[in-house]
Tab-separated table of C-alpha atoms and ligand atoms in Angstrom:
chain	number	residue	atom	x	y	z
A	1	UNK	CA	-0.001	0.000	0.000
A	2	UNK	CA	1.293	3.464	-0.910
A	3	UNK	CA	1.429	6.362	1.537
A	4	UNK	CA	0.574	9.966	0.623
A	5	UNK	CA	1.115	13.192	2.554
A	6	UNK	CA	-1.260	16.045	1.679
A	7	UNK	CA	-0.592	19.485	3.162
A	8	UNK	CA	-3.516	21.834	3.760
A	9	UNK	CA	-6.122	19.095	3.989
A	10	UNK	CA	-8.539	20.863	6.343
A	11	UNK	CA	-10.443	22.422	3.421
A	12	UNK	CA	-10.777	22.819	-0.331
A	13	UNK	CA	-8.463	20.950	-2.679
A	14	UNK	CA	-6.458	19.299	0.100
A	15	UNK	CA	-9.498	17.664	1.695
A	16	UNK	CA	-10.890	16.495	-1.673
A	17	UNK	CA	-7.496	15.170	-2.753
A	18	UNK	CA	-6.986	13.322	0.551
A	19	UNK	CA	-10.385	11.652	0.216
A	20	UNK	CA	-9.730	10.768	-3.420
A	21	UNK	CA	-6.364	9.232	-2.527
A	22	UNK	CA	-8.110	7.261	0.209
A	23	UNK	CA	-10.549	5.924	-2.393
A	24	UNK	CA	-7.608	5.037	-4.636
A	25	UNK	CA	-6.213	2.868	-1.860
A	26	UNK	CA	-3.539	5.120	-0.378
A	27	UNK	CA	-2.740	5.390	3.303
A	28	UNK	CA	-3.054	9.171	3.888
A	29	UNK	CA	-1.261	11.660	6.149
A	30	UNK	CA	-3.152	14.951	6.320
A	31	UNK	CA	-1.812	18.247	7.653
A	32	UNK	CA	-3.092	21.712	8.484
A	33	UNK	CA	-3.283	24.205	11.338
A	34	UNK	CA	-6.932	23.691	12.373
A	35	UNK	CA	-6.902	20.615	14.559
A	36	UNK	CA	-10.686	20.135	14.781
A	37	UNK	CA	-11.054	20.285	11.019
A	38	UNK	CA	-8.187	17.864	10.549
A	39	UNK	CA	-9.778	15.442	12.976
A	40	UNK	CA	-13.049	15.640	11.024
A	41	UNK	CA	-11.279	14.890	7.714
A	42	UNK	CA	-9.401	12.005	9.369
A	43	UNK	CA	-12.779	10.636	10.501
A	44	UNK	CA	-14.147	10.959	6.952
A	45	UNK	CA	-11.127	9.005	5.712
A	46	UNK	CA	-11.571	6.340	8.376
A	47	UNK	CA	-15.244	6.042	7.425
A	48	UNK	CA	-14.286	5.031	3.869
A	49	UNK	CA	-11.809	2.496	5.225
A	50	UNK	CA	-8.640	4.580	4.753
A	51	UNK	CA	-5.754	4.459	7.207
A	52	UNK	CA	-5.292	8.153	8.019
A	53	UNK	CA	-3.071	10.187	10.301
A	54	UNK	CA	-3.517	13.878	11.108
A	55	UNK	CA	-0.502	16.129	11.788
A	56	UNK	CA	-1.237	19.611	13.071
A	57	UNK	CA	1.452	22.153	12.210
A	58	UNK	CA	2.014	25.380	10.334
A	59	UNK	CA	4.035	24.820	7.143
A	60	UNK	CA	5.870	28.079	7.893
A	61	UNK	CA	7.423	26.464	10.970
A	62	UNK	CA	10.232	24.178	9.787
A	63	UNK	CA	10.995	22.772	13.245
A	64	UNK	CA	7.355	21.860	13.878
A	65	UNK	CA	7.134	20.215	10.451
A	66	UNK	CA	10.406	18.357	11.030
A	67	UNK	CA	9.271	17.003	14.403
A	68	UNK	CA	5.900	15.912	12.989
A	69	UNK	CA	7.332	14.177	9.926
A	70	UNK	CA	10.319	12.605	11.690
A	71	UNK	CA	7.988	11.366	14.439
A	72	UNK	CA	5.646	9.515	12.083
A	73	UNK	CA	4.717	5.992	13.198
A	74	UNK	CA	6.539	3.271	11.231
A	75	UNK	CA	3.533	2.473	9.051
A	76	UNK	CA	3.349	6.054	7.749
A	77	UNK	CA	7.083	6.759	7.471
A	78	UNK	CA	7.677	5.914	3.794
A	79	UNK	CA	5.984	8.690	1.866
A	80	UNK	CA	5.456	7.716	-1.779
A	81	UNK	CA	3.435	10.761	-2.775
A	82	UNK	CA	3.703	14.316	-1.455
A	83	UNK	CA	1.002	16.814	-2.421
A	84	UNK	CA	2.258	20.319	-1.615
A	85	UNK	CA	-1.126	21.995	-1.477
A	86	UNK	CA	-1.178	24.296	1.586
A	87	UNK	CA	-1.283	27.881	0.421
A	88	UNK	CA	-3.183	31.103	0.378
A	89	UNK	CA	-3.707	34.518	-1.117
A	90	UNK	CA	-3.802	37.333	1.430
A	91	UNK	CA	-5.689	40.300	0.008
A	92	UNK	CA	-5.937	41.589	-3.548
A	93	UNK	CA	-4.934	45.209	-3.104
A	94	UNK	CA	-2.569	46.948	-5.484
A	95	UNK	CA	1.132	46.726	-4.645
A	96	UNK	CA	1.235	50.201	-3.083
A	97	UNK	CA	-1.815	49.587	-0.869
A	98	UNK	CA	-0.975	46.036	0.228
A	99	UNK	CA	0.377	45.300	3.673
A	100	UNK	CA	3.909	43.958	3.882
A	101	UNK	CA	2.682	41.409	6.410
A	102	UNK	CA	0.374	39.905	3.770
A	103	UNK	CA	3.257	39.671	1.300
A	104	UNK	CA	5.284	37.853	3.945
A	105	UNK	CA	2.428	35.438	4.794
A	106	UNK	CA	2.129	34.417	1.134
A	107	UNK	CA	5.879	34.063	0.577
A	108	UNK	CA	6.353	32.141	3.838
A	109	UNK	CA	3.442	29.772	3.188
A	110	UNK	CA	3.369	29.276	-0.573
A	111	UNK	CA	7.111	29.258	-1.242
A	112	UNK	CA	8.993	28.574	1.977
A	113	UNK	CA	6.396	26.132	3.332
A	114	UNK	CA	6.522	24.103	0.113
A	115	UNK	CA	10.328	24.080	0.256
A	116	UNK	CA	10.366	23.038	3.934
A	117	UNK	CA	8.057	20.057	3.462
A	118	UNK	CA	9.826	18.979	0.282
A	119	UNK	CA	13.245	19.157	1.978
A	120	UNK	CA	11.901	16.869	4.713
A	121	UNK	CA	10.441	14.291	2.336
A	122	UNK	CA	12.796	14.273	-0.680
A	123	UNK	CA	15.741	12.535	1.080
A	124	UNK	CA	13.705	9.411	1.843
A	125	UNK	CA	12.384	9.334	-1.739
A	126	UNK	CA	15.941	9.536	-3.058
A	127	UNK	CA	17.038	6.795	-0.660
A	128	UNK	CA	14.310	4.488	-2.005
A	129	UNK	CA	14.857	5.594	-5.622
A	130	UNK	CA	11.178	6.410	-6.081
A	131	UNK	CA	8.576	8.997	-5.218
A	132	UNK	CA	6.208	11.554	-6.671
A	133	UNK	CA	5.652	15.182	-5.695
A	134	UNK	CA	2.670	17.192	-6.924
A	135	UNK	CA	2.841	20.944	-6.293
A	136	UNK	CA	-0.295	23.116	-6.291
A	137	UNK	CA	0.532	26.028	-8.529
A	138	UNK	CA	-2.049	28.248	-10.241
A	139	UNK	CA	-2.949	30.073	-13.419
A	140	UNK	CA	-1.495	32.928	-11.342
A	141	UNK	CA	1.856	31.254	-11.973
A	142	UNK	CA	1.348	31.739	-15.698
A	143	UNK	CA	-0.022	35.288	-15.828
A	144	UNK	CA	-0.072	38.185	-13.395
A	145	UNK	CA	-3.303	40.117	-12.807
A	146	UNK	CA	-3.993	43.476	-11.177
A	147	UNK	CA	-3.838	43.087	-7.402
A	148	UNK	CA	-2.339	39.608	-7.814
A	149	UNK	CA	1.210	40.935	-7.412
A	150	UNK	CA	2.915	38.832	-4.701
A	151	UNK	CA	0.397	35.939	-4.832
A	152	UNK	CA	1.248	35.605	-8.538
A	153	UNK	CA	4.945	35.909	-7.697
A	154	UNK	CA	4.667	33.005	-5.244
A	155	UNK	CA	3.029	30.800	-7.873
A	156	UNK	CA	5.647	31.793	-10.479
A	157	UNK	CA	8.180	30.708	-7.851
A	158	UNK	CA	6.328	27.416	-7.338
A	159	UNK	CA	6.671	26.789	-11.090
A	160	UNK	CA	10.403	27.512	-11.014
A	161	UNK	CA	10.842	25.248	-7.984
A	162	UNK	CA	8.815	22.510	-9.722
A	163	UNK	CA	11.025	22.712	-12.815
A	164	UNK	CA	14.195	22.871	-10.729
A	165	UNK	CA	13.179	19.847	-8.677
A	166	UNK	CA	12.441	17.906	-11.857
A	167	UNK	CA	15.872	18.716	-13.311
A	168	UNK	CA	17.635	17.804	-10.080
A	169	UNK	CA	15.669	14.670	-9.171
A	170	UNK	CA	15.006	13.112	-12.583
A	171	UNK	CA	17.939	10.715	-12.240
A	172	UNK	CA	16.865	9.705	-8.738
A	173	UNK	CA	13.531	8.160	-9.597
A	174	UNK	CA	11.434	11.039	-8.238
A	175	UNK	CA	8.637	12.370	-10.473
A	176	UNK	CA	7.601	16.008	-10.168
A	177	UNK	CA	4.220	17.309	-11.338
A	178	UNK	CA	2.081	20.358	-10.799
A	179	UNK	CA	-1.549	21.375	-11.099
A	180	UNK	CA	-2.340	24.942	-12.146
A	181	UNK	CA	-6.003	25.724	-11.487
A	182	UNK	CA	-7.911	28.838	-12.412
A	183	UNK	CA	-10.875	30.091	-10.387
A	184	UNK	CA	-12.105	27.429	-7.972
A	185	UNK	CA	-14.677	27.951	-5.252
A	186	UNK	CA	-13.187	26.683	-1.993
A	187	UNK	CA	-12.321	28.667	1.130
A	188	UNK	CA	-9.585	30.358	-0.903
A	189	UNK	CA	-11.444	33.663	-1.449
A	190	UNK	CA	-12.770	33.657	2.103
A	191	UNK	CA	-9.173	33.452	3.327
A	192	UNK	CA	-8.064	36.028	0.759
A	193	UNK	CA	-10.693	38.562	1.896
A	194	UNK	CA	-10.232	37.940	5.623
A	195	UNK	CA	-13.509	36.054	6.136
A	196	UNK	CA	-15.702	38.467	4.139
A	197	UNK	CA	-18.243	35.924	2.811
A	198	UNK	CA	-20.032	38.306	0.436
A	199	UNK	CA	-16.809	39.488	-1.174
A	200	UNK	CA	-15.690	35.876	-1.507
A	201	UNK	CA	-18.996	34.860	-3.139
A	202	UNK	CA	-18.867	37.774	-5.593
A	203	UNK	CA	-15.612	36.468	-7.081
A	204	UNK	CA	-17.598	33.658	-8.741
A	205	UNK	CA	-20.747	35.650	-9.551
A	206	UNK	CA	-22.289	34.808	-12.934
A	207	UNK	CA	-20.000	31.912	-13.804
A	208	UNK	CA	-19.537	28.291	-12.817
A	209	UNK	CA	-16.161	28.027	-11.097
A	210	UNK	CA	-14.074	24.909	-10.685
A	211	UNK	CA	-14.639	22.945	-7.507
A	212	UNK	CA	-12.370	20.832	-5.336
A	213	UNK	CA	-13.498	17.609	-7.032
A	214	UNK	CA	-12.225	18.938	-10.386
A	215	UNK	CA	-8.774	19.266	-8.840
A	216	UNK	CA	-9.044	15.794	-7.274
A	217	UNK	CA	-9.833	14.512	-10.809
A	218	UNK	CA	-6.639	16.140	-12.141
A	219	UNK	CA	-4.627	14.704	-9.253
A	220	UNK	CA	-6.100	11.252	-9.849
A	221	UNK	CA	-5.091	11.417	-13.516
A	222	UNK	CA	-1.535	12.437	-12.578
A	223	UNK	CA	-1.001	9.692	-10.000
A	224	UNK	CA	-2.590	6.881	-11.989
A	225	UNK	CA	-0.311	7.175	-15.046
A	226	UNK	CA	2.133	4.292	-15.603
A	227	UNK	CA	5.739	4.654	-14.334
A	228	UNK	CA	7.105	5.806	-17.714
A	229	UNK	CA	4.694	8.784	-17.872
A	230	UNK	CA	5.186	12.067	-16.028
A	231	UNK	CA	2.403	14.640	-16.268
A	232	UNK	CA	4.463	17.792	-15.840
A	233	UNK	CA	1.545	20.186	-15.346
A	234	UNK	CA	-2.215	20.399	-15.753
A	235	UNK	CA	-3.537	23.908	-16.397
A	236	UNK	CA	-7.261	23.771	-15.678
A	237	UNK	CA	-9.808	26.599	-15.723
A	238	UNK	CA	-13.575	26.980	-15.665
A	239	UNK	CA	-14.976	27.021	-19.214
A	240	UNK	CA	-15.898	30.658	-18.598
A	241	UNK	CA	-12.305	31.695	-17.799
A	242	UNK	CA	-9.864	32.365	-20.651
A	243	UNK	CA	-6.991	33.640	-18.531
A	244	UNK	CA	-6.455	35.468	-15.235
A	245	UNK	CA	-8.443	38.515	-16.280
A	246	UNK	CA	-10.887	37.478	-19.045
A	247	UNK	CA	-14.000	35.694	-17.816
A	248	UNK	CA	-17.514	35.470	-19.273
A	249	UNK	CA	-20.243	36.151	-16.706
A	250	UNK	CA	-23.997	35.883	-17.165
B	1	LIG	P1	-8.549	26.661	0.934
B	1	LIG	O1	-8.454	27.981	1.621
B	1	LIG	O2	-9.875	26.028	0.792
B	1	LIG	O3	-7.560	25.618	1.638
B	1	LIG	C1	-6.234	26.006	1.940
B	1	LIG	C2	-5.596	24.940	2.808
B	1	LIG	O4	-4.237	25.344	3.075
B	1	LIG	C3	-6.290	24.770	4.137
B	1	LIG	O5	-6.374	23.395	4.457
B	1	LIG	C4	-5.369	25.472	5.118
B	1	LIG	O6	-5.400	24.820	6.373
B	1	LIG	C5	-3.998	25.248	4.461
B	1	LIG	N1	-3.023	26.232	4.908
B	1	LIG	C6	-3.005	27.565	4.635
B	1	LIG	N2	-1.976	28.143	5.264
B	1	LIG	C7	-1.336	27.156	5.959
B	1	LIG	C8	-0.195	27.128	6.804
B	1	LIG	N3	0.498	28.228	7.083
B	1	LIG	N4	0.170	25.952	7.342
B	1	LIG	C9	-0.519	24.825	7.079
B	1	LIG	N5	-1.588	24.774	6.275
B	1	LIG	C10	-1.992	25.936	5.722
B	1	LIG	O7	-7.877	26.903	-0.501
B	1	LIG	P2	-7.720	25.946	-1.804
B	1	LIG	O8	-8.029	24.554	-1.464
B	1	LIG	O9	-8.444	26.601	-2.894
B	1	LIG	O10	-6.164	26.137	-2.092
B	1	LIG	C11	-5.222	25.088	-2.040
B	1	LIG	C12	-4.044	25.450	-2.920
B	1	LIG	O11	-4.476	25.657	-4.253
B	1	LIG	C13	-3.330	26.726	-2.517
B	1	LIG	O12	-1.932	26.531	-2.682
B	1	LIG	C14	-3.842	27.769	-3.517
B	1	LIG	O13	-2.926	28.803	-3.716
B	1	LIG	C15	-4.018	26.909	-4.736
B	1	LIG	N6	-4.956	27.411	-5.745
B	1	LIG	C16	-6.251	27.723	-5.414
B	1	LIG	C17	-7.122	28.174	-6.396
B	1	LIG	C18	-8.532	28.584	-6.123
B	1	LIG	O14	-9.093	29.366	-6.920
B	1	LIG	N7	-9.165	28.095	-5.079
B	1	LIG	C19	-6.683	28.265	-7.799
B	1	LIG	C20	-5.306	27.942	-8.015
B	1	LIG	C21	-4.496	27.502	-7.038
B	1	LIG	P3	-5.431	25.562	7.807
B	1	LIG	O15	-6.057	26.900	7.608
B	1	LIG	O16	-6.227	24.628	8.669
B	1	LIG	O17	-3.993	25.610	8.196
B	2	LIG	C1	-5.949	31.215	-7.364
B	2	LIG	C2	-6.814	31.586	-8.486
B	2	LIG	O1	-7.707	33.470	-9.929
B	2	LIG	O2	-6.517	34.117	-7.921
B	2	LIG	O3	-4.695	30.785	-7.703
B	2	LIG	O4	-5.317	33.230	-9.791
B	2	LIG	S1	-6.546	33.179	-9.049
């Protein structure tokens, strides 16, 4: 049985991906900061017969992540699949009006957090000569949009890290993939707009956005390819979204 670690599994893509991996027969380690939520997702996984383990830590805290991952029970220690999903956008103000703290939250979570978890898991994959890492990027890693500034920069960085990892790990049996979604209705906009539910809802007004299951579908496709196939990236948008700034709304 294969073991997967999914960061940011208390909501959105991470939760859907964890459940999908459970259905695919993986043993699943889920992480996030909200302990109650994590426990609930672990229970959902148990209810479908999946062996699941919840680790509560902030991906920005390398020491906490190290202790959690190094302290995994034997059964969960060999991580075959790492899904670097935890991430956020903090605000959508123009560069001049944005708070530096928000820039730092995005850089620390989306870039440094992804690096921290990967640094903790890659050595064991190299030692076994096999493994697969899927990074959650975004259409924001392809194009920048007004107010996207540092969020877009973090996803451009995720793409560079993804490509760099692939170059450096290709001869070590470790596959590297990414998923680059466009607009998807999760808790992403709620987090972006500091819990303002109306503002979050308005982002998707007049169009049908992607949902977490669409991303779980993409992930399933990536991880079910035969060993000789590496899906490097899946760029996936709602049918009503052409790029980061052109959408059709009814
Ligand atoms: P959600 O807000 O629904 O979920 C985000 C998850 O990340 C939560 O489980 C949250 O857990 C976790 N997380 C955030 N910060 C931290 C942290 N510091 N430490 C640990 N966990 C953290 O958003 P999505 O599911 O939509 O987003 C998942 C990923 O997909 C992100 O990387 C996002 O940038 C990307 N993405 C999202 C798109 C969208 O439109 N929704 C489109 C393209 C990419 P907790 O709060 O419990 O810690
Ligand atoms: C999140 C989606 O539209 O903000 O990555 O780029 S968007």
